[in-house]
Amino acid sequence: MYAYIKGTLEEIGSDKIVVEAGGIGYNILMSPGRFGFLPPLGDEIKVYTYTNVREDAMLLFGFLSREELDLFKKLIGVSGIGPKGGLSILSVLSVQDVILAIVSGDSKKIAKAPGIGAKTAERVIIDLKDKVDAEDAFSGGPVLAKSVDANDTDADETVLALVALGYGMREAKSAVSKARSTAGETADSEKLLKLSLKYL
């Protein structure tokens, strides 16, 4: 129904926000894990939305990037996962983390989401492994995966290596950034990896 809603951020609740646009206040369900990326109250915000129509209610689910909305739509296309299940997964994992979990077959990471069991997590991987690409993990979302510098391929390779070892994207990026600052611009990915591990 709505591709996105652009307006003033009026309220932040426990699991939703209120955006006023055109004199109307929209209740938009959103992952609390994304609240840290919201602008201050009273500022303008653009929220990409998914409309869920039920017999007893019409709910709006909101996302801060088109990439997150697209992944949400893929998740709810998996048998056994409804809109709240999709939001649950995105409440504990970033877009990048979900895609990397699917690509690497890490169902345990997806099963960490509240209400998502081991079998459902495995189904996510089976159903979506051919529908996502590792490159999609670096195309956007609230937290961009590129680590330190768009031209720093050694740093990006190190971030990927840390993620493969089981670290989260955000903590991997932080550690690599610190390692790059300490080691200097000439350090290769092998040296960066060893140094990054000291910051984790």
XYZ file of C-alpha atoms in Angstrom:
200
model
C 0.000 0.000 0.000
C 2.714 2.484 1.048
C 6.229 2.318 -0.438
C 7.516 4.622 2.265
C 6.361 7.316 4.664
C 8.320 10.547 4.964
C 7.497 12.875 7.803
C 8.339 13.963 11.349
C 9.417 11.452 13.989
C 6.972 12.146 16.832
C 7.271 9.175 19.201
C 9.447 6.158 19.920
C 7.766 3.276 21.770
C 9.007 -0.117 22.923
C 8.531 -1.715 19.513
C 7.147 1.043 17.310
C 7.543 4.626 16.199
C 5.007 7.288 15.278
C 5.663 9.326 12.150
C 3.457 12.308 11.317
C 2.984 12.931 7.613
C 0.311 15.145 6.092
C -1.336 15.687 9.459
C -1.681 11.936 10.104
C 0.266 10.023 12.747
C 1.294 6.559 11.540
C 2.006 3.774 14.034
C 4.883 1.838 12.494
C 6.183 -1.383 14.029
C 9.969 -1.463 13.978
C 12.784 -3.546 15.400
C 14.041 -1.914 18.634
C 17.515 -2.844 17.416
C 17.189 -0.086 14.806
C 16.206 2.656 17.244
C 19.853 3.652 17.595
C 19.801 4.783 13.964
C 16.755 7.022 14.339
C 17.082 10.812 14.149
C 16.106 12.942 17.166
C 12.395 13.430 17.875
C 11.019 16.242 15.771
C 13.395 15.593 12.868
C 12.333 14.380 9.433
C 12.569 10.654 8.738
C 11.930 8.395 5.759
C 10.660 4.933 6.628
C 10.227 2.151 4.067
C 7.068 0.242 4.920
C 5.379 -3.115 4.523
C 1.604 -3.259 5.034
C 0.209 -6.400 6.656
C -3.575 -6.682 6.342
C -5.377 -9.083 8.680
C -9.042 -9.644 9.416
C -8.761 -7.756 12.687
C -6.030 -5.209 11.946
C -3.872 -3.444 9.405
C -0.265 -3.164 10.551
C 2.631 -1.156 9.176
C 6.156 -2.532 9.538
C 8.953 -0.026 9.064
C 12.567 -0.200 7.904
C 15.306 2.392 7.552
C 16.622 1.098 4.228
C 15.205 -0.476 1.103
C 17.678 -3.355 1.519
C 16.256 -4.195 4.931
C 12.698 -4.108 3.580
C 13.657 -6.355 0.651
C 15.256 -8.891 3.014
C 12.194 -8.749 5.285
C 9.974 -9.629 2.308
C 12.210 -12.598 1.509
C 12.081 -13.786 5.123
C 8.293 -13.694 5.383
C 8.119 -15.674 2.149
C 9.599 -18.619 4.058
C 7.017 -21.077 5.366
C 6.488 -20.625 9.087
C 7.697 -17.022 9.256
C 5.171 -14.217 9.472
C 5.829 -10.480 9.646
C 6.577 -10.569 13.374
C 8.971 -13.474 12.850
C 10.768 -11.573 10.113
C 11.020 -8.530 12.354
C 12.291 -10.743 15.178
C 15.189 -11.961 13.038
C 16.057 -8.409 12.031
C 15.869 -7.328 15.666
C 18.934 -9.385 16.602
C 20.832 -9.454 13.299
C 21.715 -6.749 10.804
C 20.918 -7.136 7.111
C 24.543 -8.061 6.526
C 24.580 -10.641 9.324
C 21.404 -12.349 8.072
C 22.707 -12.590 4.508
C 26.092 -13.893 5.637
C 24.365 -16.444 7.890
C 22.275 -17.662 4.953
C 25.236 -17.815 2.572
C 27.433 -19.630 5.108
C 24.635 -21.956 6.279
C 24.799 -20.714 9.876
C 21.304 -21.640 11.089
C 22.319 -21.281 14.750
C 22.836 -17.558 14.287
C 19.340 -17.139 12.813
C 17.841 -19.335 15.556
C 18.981 -16.766 18.143
C 15.994 -14.626 17.150
C 13.083 -14.829 19.631
C 10.392 -17.221 18.406
C 12.578 -18.727 15.681
C 13.365 -22.385 16.288
C 16.163 -24.483 14.835
C 13.970 -26.064 12.149
C 12.618 -22.704 11.025
C 16.135 -21.267 10.894
C 17.256 -24.181 8.719
C 14.267 -23.594 6.443
C 15.327 -19.959 6.030
C 18.723 -21.074 4.771
C 17.302 -23.758 2.462
C 14.679 -21.439 0.965
C 16.827 -18.324 0.613
C 20.337 -19.566 -0.151
C 19.681 -19.173 -3.884
C 17.875 -15.857 -3.448
C 20.621 -13.878 -1.734
C 24.231 -13.248 -2.615
C 27.175 -12.465 -0.348
C 27.646 -9.253 -2.320
C 24.184 -8.154 -1.141
C 25.599 -7.927 2.360
C 27.643 -4.942 1.270
C 25.015 -3.048 -0.678
C 23.376 -1.166 2.156
C 21.303 -1.304 5.316
C 21.495 0.794 8.455
C 25.075 -0.314 9.069
C 27.198 -0.460 5.949
C 29.551 -3.399 5.869
C 32.485 -1.623 4.287
C 34.941 -1.410 7.101
C 37.382 1.462 7.125
C 37.761 2.839 3.635
C 35.975 2.005 0.392
C 39.391 1.457 -1.231
C 40.873 -0.568 1.631
C 40.417 -4.104 0.312
C 42.714 -5.622 2.975
C 40.512 -4.208 5.711
C 37.351 -5.481 4.017
C 38.865 -8.940 3.606
C 39.759 -8.922 7.295
C 36.195 -8.000 8.262
C 34.898 -10.927 6.190
C 37.414 -13.264 7.809
C 36.309 -12.215 11.301
C 32.642 -12.652 10.387
C 33.456 -16.138 9.090
C 35.018 -16.850 12.494
C 31.716 -16.011 14.143
C 32.121 -12.370 15.153
C 29.355 -9.859 14.447
C 29.732 -7.407 11.573
C 29.764 -4.360 13.831
C 32.387 -5.662 16.284
C 34.504 -6.925 13.373
C 34.429 -3.502 11.725
C 35.362 -1.800 15.002
C 38.280 -4.148 15.634
C 39.618 -3.797 12.089
C 39.345 -0.028 12.271
C 41.435 -0.008 15.452
C 43.915 -2.449 13.934
C 44.313 -0.319 10.813
C 44.960 2.776 12.921
C 47.603 0.916 14.937
C 49.293 -0.986 12.110
C 49.323 1.789 9.522
C 48.301 1.851 5.889
C 50.851 -0.707 4.681
C 49.671 -3.658 6.814
C 48.187 -6.502 4.758
C 45.091 -8.525 5.634
C 47.084 -11.231 7.450
C 48.697 -8.717 9.793
C 45.388 -6.889 10.239
C 43.635 -10.131 11.184
C 46.171 -10.992 13.889
C 45.991 -7.486 15.307
C 42.210 -7.256 15.055
C 41.790 -10.370 17.180
C 43.461 -8.509 20.053
C 40.627 -5.981 20.018
C 37.862 -8.583 20.217
